[in-house]
Amino acid sequence: EAGVTQFPSHSVIEKGQTVTLRCDPISGHDNLYWYRRVMGKEIKFLLHFVKESKQDESGMPNNRFLAERTGGTYSTLKVQPAELEDSGVYFCASSQTGKNIQYFGAGTRLSVL
Amino acid sequence: GNSVTQMEGPVTLSEEAFLTINCTYTATGYPSLFWYVQYPGEGLQLLLKATKADDKGSNKGFEATYRKETTSFHLEKGSVQVSDSAVYFCALRHNTGNQFYFGTGTSLTVIP
């Protein structure tokens, strides 16, 4: 069974540009989460989807970030326009409803120059 | 609120040394506690977990005991190997929500 996959693995963009990150959860997992780790700091929650609906987006830093999960399968996280402080590693995780464990992808390392 | 504080790294140990990575938490009620590990180039993997006080999670020679009286979940291994070199994250999940709260991660390097 495939795990959570994310791409690209690394993205380097200039300030002001747009970047879209993609996450494919484990098949059958209704819950999908986005997290971010800024250099050397803790991994912080961004938002949680249940199927295609946003269950909790309390961790989204500002309106430059837009997450979607059309059809309740894969999800995208768009940053527009990107700022220097958006640099970090973005993790996606998925879980089955009612289960305590979240399965994480390898992350996308975003570098904004 | 909910938060996790874990030992600052990096930590460098010789093979077969004893490992302790400290983790304490702040939460209301009874959260579940986890240790995740990230090997170089890979995603976060669940290492072990404990869901209630005094539970001990264990896997691959690692252990951690949920101590409610000290709000701690320290990770230990009696004899580390070079293959244990990775970043270790302590995390909690509150029983009223779905999001995880992570510590800052502790980088471990084991040298032969």
PDB file of C-alpha atoms in Angstrom:
ATOM      1  CA  GLU A   1       0.000   0.000   0.000  1.00  0.00           C
ATOM      2  CA  ALA A   2       1.380   3.412  -0.964  1.00  0.00           C
ATOM      3  CA  GLY A   3       2.010   5.889   1.805  1.00  0.00           C
ATOM      4  CA  VAL A   4       1.338   9.598   1.825  1.00  0.00           C
ATOM      5  CA  THR A   5       3.104  11.170  -1.123  1.00  0.00           C
ATOM      6  CA  GLN A   6       4.009  14.792  -1.556  1.00  0.00           C
ATOM      7  CA  PHE A   7       5.477  16.730  -4.422  1.00  0.00           C
ATOM      8  CA  PRO A   8       7.557  18.444  -5.254  1.00  0.00           C
ATOM      9  CA  SER A   9      10.107  17.342  -2.690  1.00  0.00           C
ATOM     10  CA  HIS A  10      11.841  20.688  -2.953  1.00  0.00           C
ATOM     11  CA  SER A  11      10.787  24.013  -4.427  1.00  0.00           C
ATOM     12  CA  VAL A  12      12.870  27.149  -4.753  1.00  0.00           C
ATOM     13  CA  ILE A  13      11.017  30.317  -5.721  1.00  0.00           C
ATOM     14  CA  GLU A  14      11.478  34.046  -5.504  1.00  0.00           C
ATOM     15  CA  LYS A  15       9.546  36.296  -3.212  1.00  0.00           C
ATOM     16  CA  GLY A  16       6.261  37.293  -4.812  1.00  0.00           C
ATOM     17  CA  GLN A  17       5.896  34.160  -6.895  1.00  0.00           C
ATOM     18  CA  THR A  18       3.249  31.483  -6.498  1.00  0.00           C
ATOM     19  CA  VAL A  19       3.843  27.893  -5.489  1.00  0.00           C
ATOM     20  CA  THR A  20       1.468  24.957  -5.287  1.00  0.00           C
ATOM     21  CA  LEU A  21       2.214  21.936  -3.163  1.00  0.00           C
ATOM     22  CA  ARG A  22       0.417  18.648  -3.618  1.00  0.00           C
ATOM     23  CA  CYS A  23      -0.416  15.828  -1.253  1.00  0.00           C
ATOM     24  CA  ASP A  24      -1.834  12.411  -2.066  1.00  0.00           C
ATOM     25  CA  PRO A  25      -3.089  10.726   1.105  1.00  0.00           C
ATOM     26  CA  ILE A  26      -3.287   7.016   1.728  1.00  0.00           C
ATOM     27  CA  SER A  27      -6.208   5.599  -0.197  1.00  0.00           C
ATOM     28  CA  GLY A  28      -9.343   5.443   1.917  1.00  0.00           C
ATOM     29  CA  HIS A  29      -8.184   8.014   4.458  1.00  0.00           C
ATOM     30  CA  ASP A  30     -10.883  10.649   4.825  1.00  0.00           C
ATOM     31  CA  ASN A  31      -8.767  12.897   7.045  1.00  0.00           C
ATOM     32  CA  LEU A  32      -5.986  14.974   5.565  1.00  0.00           C
ATOM     33  CA  TYR A  33      -3.786  17.424   7.445  1.00  0.00           C
ATOM     34  CA  TRP A  34      -1.225  20.040   6.524  1.00  0.00           C
ATOM     35  CA  TYR A  35       1.605  21.000   8.882  1.00  0.00           C
ATOM     36  CA  ARG A  36       4.628  23.247   8.548  1.00  0.00           C
ATOM     37  CA  ARG A  37       8.046  23.259  10.153  1.00  0.00           C
ATOM     38  CA  VAL A  38       9.906  26.540   9.973  1.00  0.00           C
ATOM     39  CA  MET A  39      13.680  26.188  10.363  1.00  0.00           C
ATOM     40  CA  GLY A  40      14.571  24.651  13.705  1.00  0.00           C
ATOM     41  CA  LYS A  41      11.151  25.156  15.222  1.00  0.00           C
ATOM     42  CA  GLU A  42       8.282  22.849  16.029  1.00  0.00           C
ATOM     43  CA  ILE A  43       6.020  21.308  13.435  1.00  0.00           C
ATOM     44  CA  LYS A  44       2.838  23.373  13.476  1.00  0.00           C
ATOM     45  CA  PHE A  45      -0.645  22.455  12.397  1.00  0.00           C
ATOM     46  CA  LEU A  46      -2.123  24.382   9.470  1.00  0.00           C
ATOM     47  CA  LEU A  47      -5.436  22.728   8.665  1.00  0.00           C
ATOM     48  CA  HIS A  48      -7.526  19.591   8.591  1.00  0.00           C
ATOM     49  CA  PHE A  49      -9.819  18.259   5.872  1.00  0.00           C
ATOM     50  CA  VAL A  50     -12.499  15.645   6.333  1.00  0.00           C
ATOM     51  CA  LYS A  51     -13.119  14.439   2.818  1.00  0.00           C
ATOM     52  CA  GLU A  52     -13.470  17.666   0.829  1.00  0.00           C
ATOM     53  CA  SER A  53     -14.545  19.876   3.740  1.00  0.00           C
ATOM     54  CA  LYS A  54     -12.281  22.026   5.879  1.00  0.00           C
ATOM     55  CA  GLN A  55     -12.808  20.812   9.421  1.00  0.00           C
ATOM     56  CA  ASP A  56     -10.295  23.096  11.090  1.00  0.00           C
ATOM     57  CA  GLU A  57      -8.208  25.783   9.473  1.00  0.00           C
ATOM     58  CA  SER A  58      -7.191  27.571  12.647  1.00  0.00           C
ATOM     59  CA  GLY A  59      -3.494  27.173  11.923  1.00  0.00           C
ATOM     60  CA  MET A  60      -3.445  28.856   8.517  1.00  0.00           C
ATOM     61  CA  PRO A  61      -1.112  31.845   8.914  1.00  0.00           C
ATOM     62  CA  ASN A  62      -2.862  34.312   6.587  1.00  0.00           C
ATOM     63  CA  ASN A  63      -4.903  34.645   3.431  1.00  0.00           C
ATOM     64  CA  ARG A  64      -1.911  34.094   1.181  1.00  0.00           C
ATOM     65  CA  PHE A  65      -2.379  30.402   1.864  1.00  0.00           C
ATOM     66  CA  LEU A  66      -5.165  28.498   0.128  1.00  0.00           C
ATOM     67  CA  ALA A  67      -5.799  24.798   0.611  1.00  0.00           C
ATOM     68  CA  GLU A  68      -8.176  22.705  -1.445  1.00  0.00           C
ATOM     69  CA  ARG A  69      -9.245  19.110  -1.582  1.00  0.00           C
ATOM     70  CA  THR A  70     -11.620  18.834  -4.468  1.00  0.00           C
ATOM     71  CA  GLY A  71     -13.306  15.439  -4.632  1.00  0.00           C
ATOM     72  CA  GLY A  72     -11.941  14.472  -1.263  1.00  0.00           C
ATOM     73  CA  THR A  73      -8.841  12.778  -2.650  1.00  0.00           C
ATOM     74  CA  TYR A  74      -5.597  14.687  -3.125  1.00  0.00           C
ATOM     75  CA  SER A  75      -5.053  18.152  -1.699  1.00  0.00           C
ATOM     76  CA  THR A  76      -3.170  21.216  -2.835  1.00  0.00           C
ATOM     77  CA  LEU A  77      -1.723  24.052  -0.792  1.00  0.00           C
ATOM     78  CA  LYS A  78      -1.093  27.242  -2.711  1.00  0.00           C
ATOM     79  CA  VAL A  79       1.005  30.121  -1.442  1.00  0.00           C
ATOM     80  CA  GLN A  80       0.388  33.359  -3.319  1.00  0.00           C
ATOM     81  CA  PRO A  81       2.354  35.577  -3.198  1.00  0.00           C
ATOM     82  CA  ALA A  82       5.157  33.823  -1.345  1.00  0.00           C
ATOM     83  CA  GLU A  83       7.131  35.712   1.295  1.00  0.00           C
ATOM     84  CA  LEU A  84      10.540  34.945   2.802  1.00  0.00           C
ATOM     85  CA  GLU A  85       9.005  33.764   6.082  1.00  0.00           C
ATOM     86  CA  ASP A  86       7.054  31.071   4.244  1.00  0.00           C
ATOM     87  CA  SER A  87      10.242  29.046   3.836  1.00  0.00           C
ATOM     88  CA  GLY A  88      10.162  25.743   5.636  1.00  0.00           C
ATOM     89  CA  VAL A  89       9.116  22.135   5.274  1.00  0.00           C
ATOM     90  CA  TYR A  90       5.449  21.469   4.605  1.00  0.00           C
ATOM     91  CA  PHE A  91       4.181  18.098   5.749  1.00  0.00           C
ATOM     92  CA  CYS A  92       0.981  16.379   4.817  1.00  0.00           C
ATOM     93  CA  ALA A  93      -0.578  13.610   6.886  1.00  0.00           C
ATOM     94  CA  SER A  94      -3.643  11.412   6.590  1.00  0.00           C
ATOM     95  CA  SER A  95      -5.643   9.218   8.896  1.00  0.00           C
ATOM     96  CA  GLN A  96      -8.699   7.039   9.005  1.00  0.00           C
ATOM     97  CA  THR A  97     -11.678   8.410  10.864  1.00  0.00           C
ATOM     98  CA  GLY A  98     -11.680   7.290  14.485  1.00  0.00           C
ATOM     99  CA  LYS A  99      -8.031   6.290  14.464  1.00  0.00           C
ATOM    100  CA  ASN A 100      -5.412   8.022  16.589  1.00  0.00           C
ATOM    101  CA  ILE A 101      -2.470   7.683  14.224  1.00  0.00           C
ATOM    102  CA  GLN A 102      -1.579  10.104  11.465  1.00  0.00           C
ATOM    103  CA  TYR A 103       0.670   8.944   8.623  1.00  0.00           C
ATOM    104  CA  PHE A 104       3.031  11.549   7.278  1.00  0.00           C
ATOM    105  CA  GLY A 105       4.598  12.215   3.927  1.00  0.00           C
ATOM    106  CA  ALA A 106       8.249  13.093   3.393  1.00  0.00           C
ATOM    107  CA  GLY A 107       7.429  16.777   3.169  1.00  0.00           C
ATOM    108  CA  THR A 108       8.047  19.539   0.649  1.00  0.00           C
ATOM    109  CA  ARG A 109      10.948  21.827   1.411  1.00  0.00           C
ATOM    110  CA  LEU A 110      10.034  25.340   0.265  1.00  0.00           C
ATOM    111  CA  SER A 111      12.744  27.938  -0.095  1.00  0.00           C
ATOM    112  CA  VAL A 112      11.643  31.499  -0.811  1.00  0.00           C
ATOM    113  CA  LEU A 113      14.529  33.723  -1.895  1.00  0.00           C
TER     114      LEU A 113
ATOM    115  CA  GLY B   1      -3.230  25.532  25.757  1.00  0.00           C
ATOM    116  CA  ASN B   2      -1.488  22.460  24.416  1.00  0.00           C
ATOM    117  CA  SER B   3       2.263  22.392  23.889  1.00  0.00           C
ATOM    118  CA  VAL B   4       5.257  20.083  23.869  1.00  0.00           C
ATOM    119  CA  THR B   5       8.772  20.903  25.008  1.00  0.00           C
ATOM    120  CA  GLN B   6      11.585  18.571  24.117  1.00  0.00           C
ATOM    121  CA  MET B   7      15.283  18.461  24.687  1.00  0.00           C
ATOM    122  CA  GLU B   8      17.373  20.657  22.457  1.00  0.00           C
ATOM    123  CA  GLY B   9      19.814  18.973  20.138  1.00  0.00           C
ATOM    124  CA  PRO B  10      21.832  18.011  18.386  1.00  0.00           C
ATOM    125  CA  VAL B  11      22.791  14.922  20.332  1.00  0.00           C
ATOM    126  CA  THR B  12      25.841  12.868  19.372  1.00  0.00           C
ATOM    127  CA  LEU B  13      26.427   9.451  20.915  1.00  0.00           C
ATOM    128  CA  SER B  14      28.747   6.557  20.359  1.00  0.00           C
ATOM    129  CA  GLU B  15      27.294   3.246  19.257  1.00  0.00           C
ATOM    130  CA  GLU B  16      25.893   1.196  22.168  1.00  0.00           C
ATOM    131  CA  ALA B  17      25.490   4.251  24.390  1.00  0.00           C
ATOM    132  CA  PHE B  18      22.331   4.881  26.405  1.00  0.00           C
ATOM    133  CA  LEU B  19      19.906   7.409  24.966  1.00  0.00           C
ATOM    134  CA  THR B  20      17.447   9.691  26.725  1.00  0.00           C
ATOM    135  CA  ILE B  21      15.538  12.439  24.957  1.00  0.00           C
ATOM    136  CA  ASN B  22      13.413  14.438  27.361  1.00  0.00           C
ATOM    137  CA  CYS B  23       9.884  15.497  26.527  1.00  0.00           C
ATOM    138  CA  THR B  24       7.369  17.323  28.687  1.00  0.00           C
ATOM    139  CA  TYR B  25       3.933  18.527  27.753  1.00  0.00           C
ATOM    140  CA  THR B  26       1.220  20.948  28.721  1.00  0.00           C
ATOM    141  CA  ALA B  27      -2.369  19.956  28.103  1.00  0.00           C
ATOM    142  CA  THR B  28      -5.721  19.859  29.790  1.00  0.00           C
ATOM    143  CA  GLY B  29      -7.279  16.493  30.360  1.00  0.00           C
ATOM    144  CA  TYR B  30      -5.722  13.323  29.030  1.00  0.00           C
ATOM    145  CA  PRO B  31      -3.916  13.626  25.727  1.00  0.00           C
ATOM    146  CA  SER B  32      -2.371  10.767  23.783  1.00  0.00           C
ATOM    147  CA  LEU B  33       1.396  10.997  23.463  1.00  0.00           C
ATOM    148  CA  PHE B  34       3.606   9.997  20.567  1.00  0.00           C
ATOM    149  CA  TRP B  35       7.179   9.815  19.398  1.00  0.00           C
ATOM    150  CA  TYR B  36       7.740  10.204  15.679  1.00  0.00           C
ATOM    151  CA  VAL B  37      11.075   9.697  13.921  1.00  0.00           C
ATOM    152  CA  GLN B  38      12.325  11.175  10.655  1.00  0.00           C
ATOM    153  CA  TYR B  39      15.206   9.347   9.017  1.00  0.00           C
ATOM    154  CA  PRO B  40      17.255  11.270   6.444  1.00  0.00           C
ATOM    155  CA  GLY B  41      15.265  11.851   3.248  1.00  0.00           C
ATOM    156  CA  GLU B  42      12.123  10.219   4.582  1.00  0.00           C
ATOM    157  CA  GLY B  43       8.810  11.253   6.123  1.00  0.00           C
ATOM    158  CA  LEU B  44       7.820  11.186   9.755  1.00  0.00           C
ATOM    159  CA  GLN B  45       7.192   7.666  11.000  1.00  0.00           C
ATOM    160  CA  LEU B  46       5.378   6.733  14.157  1.00  0.00           C
ATOM    161  CA  LEU B  47       7.884   5.214  16.562  1.00  0.00           C
ATOM    162  CA  LEU B  48       5.672   4.580  19.577  1.00  0.00           C
ATOM    163  CA  LYS B  49       2.670   5.897  21.435  1.00  0.00           C
ATOM    164  CA  ALA B  50       0.829   5.828  24.740  1.00  0.00           C
ATOM    165  CA  THR B  51      -2.788   6.757  25.266  1.00  0.00           C
ATOM    166  CA  LYS B  52      -3.161   6.910  29.052  1.00  0.00           C
ATOM    167  CA  ALA B  53      -1.195   7.513  32.213  1.00  0.00           C
ATOM    168  CA  ASP B  54       1.404   4.870  33.112  1.00  0.00           C
ATOM    169  CA  ASP B  55       1.191   3.279  29.671  1.00  0.00           C
ATOM    170  CA  LYS B  56       4.545   2.366  28.199  1.00  0.00           C
ATOM    171  CA  GLY B  57       5.047   2.558  24.458  1.00  0.00           C
ATOM    172  CA  SER B  58       7.846   0.518  22.932  1.00  0.00           C
ATOM    173  CA  ASN B  59       9.234  -0.256  19.500  1.00  0.00           C
ATOM    174  CA  LYS B  60      12.640  -1.139  18.001  1.00  0.00           C
ATOM    175  CA  GLY B  61      14.251  -1.083  21.450  1.00  0.00           C
ATOM    176  CA  PHE B  62      12.908   2.392  22.234  1.00  0.00           C
ATOM    177  CA  GLU B  63      10.611   2.979  25.193  1.00  0.00           C
ATOM    178  CA  ALA B  64       8.674   5.868  26.681  1.00  0.00           C
ATOM    179  CA  THR B  65       6.343   5.932  29.686  1.00  0.00           C
ATOM    180  CA  TYR B  66       3.401   8.311  30.001  1.00  0.00           C
ATOM    181  CA  ARG B  67       3.949  10.054  33.360  1.00  0.00           C
ATOM    182  CA  LYS B  68       1.020  12.246  34.260  1.00  0.00           C
ATOM    183  CA  GLU B  69       2.463  13.376  37.579  1.00  0.00           C
ATOM    184  CA  THR B  70       5.488  14.890  35.851  1.00  0.00           C
ATOM    185  CA  THR B  71       3.725  15.537  32.496  1.00  0.00           C
ATOM    186  CA  SER B  72       6.548  13.754  30.732  1.00  0.00           C
ATOM    187  CA  PHE B  73       7.101  11.189  28.006  1.00  0.00           C
ATOM    188  CA  HIS B  74      10.869  10.744  27.832  1.00  0.00           C
ATOM    189  CA  LEU B  75      12.281   8.538  25.077  1.00  0.00           C
ATOM    190  CA  GLU B  76      14.926   5.970  26.031  1.00  0.00           C
ATOM    191  CA  LYS B  77      16.981   3.281  24.383  1.00  0.00           C
ATOM    192  CA  GLY B  78      19.539   1.158  26.138  1.00  0.00           C
ATOM    193  CA  SER B  79      21.996   0.728  23.274  1.00  0.00           C
ATOM    194  CA  VAL B  80      21.838   2.946  20.203  1.00  0.00           C
ATOM    195  CA  GLN B  81      22.996   1.953  16.747  1.00  0.00           C
ATOM    196  CA  VAL B  82      24.279   3.998  13.836  1.00  0.00           C
ATOM    197  CA  SER B  83      20.969   3.317  12.081  1.00  0.00           C
ATOM    198  CA  ASP B  84      19.135   5.214  14.845  1.00  0.00           C
ATOM    199  CA  SER B  85      20.574   8.488  13.562  1.00  0.00           C
ATOM    200  CA  ALA B  86      17.515  10.620  12.806  1.00  0.00           C
ATOM    201  CA  VAL B  87      15.392  13.485  14.092  1.00  0.00           C
ATOM    202  CA  TYR B  88      12.975  12.548  16.877  1.00  0.00           C
ATOM    203  CA  PHE B  89       9.756  14.451  17.524  1.00  0.00           C
ATOM    204  CA  CYS B  90       7.599  14.252  20.604  1.00  0.00           C
ATOM    205  CA  ALA B  91       3.920  15.015  20.023  1.00  0.00           C
ATOM    206  CA  LEU B  92       0.555  15.042  21.692  1.00  0.00           C
ATOM    207  CA  ARG B  93      -2.963  14.742  20.424  1.00  0.00           C
ATOM    208  CA  HIS B  94      -5.720  15.974  22.643  1.00  0.00           C
ATOM    209  CA  ASN B  95      -8.718  13.732  22.983  1.00  0.00           C
ATOM    210  CA  THR B  96     -11.052  16.564  21.946  1.00  0.00           C
ATOM    211  CA  GLY B  97      -9.341  17.347  18.662  1.00  0.00           C
ATOM    212  CA  ASN B  98      -7.496  15.895  15.715  1.00  0.00           C
ATOM    213  CA  GLN B  99      -4.425  18.053  15.339  1.00  0.00           C
ATOM    214  CA  PHE B 100      -1.054  17.048  16.676  1.00  0.00           C
ATOM    215  CA  TYR B 101       1.140  19.370  18.714  1.00  0.00           C
ATOM    216  CA  PHE B 102       4.822  18.727  18.147  1.00  0.00           C
ATOM    217  CA  GLY B 103       8.034  19.614  19.882  1.00  0.00           C
ATOM    218  CA  THR B 104      10.931  21.196  18.022  1.00  0.00           C
ATOM    219  CA  GLY B 105      12.605  17.871  17.237  1.00  0.00           C
ATOM    220  CA  THR B 106      15.904  16.469  18.499  1.00  0.00           C
ATOM    221  CA  SER B 107      18.575  15.473  16.017  1.00  0.00           C
ATOM    222  CA  LEU B 108      20.488  12.345  17.013  1.00  0.00           C
ATOM    223  CA  THR B 109      23.735  11.240  15.421  1.00  0.00           C
ATOM    224  CA  VAL B 110      25.242   7.915  16.428  1.00  0.00           C
ATOM    225  CA  ILE B 111      28.888   7.411  15.552  1.00  0.00           C
ATOM    226  CA  PRO B 112      30.621   4.015  15.236  1.00  0.00           C
TER     227      PRO B 112
END
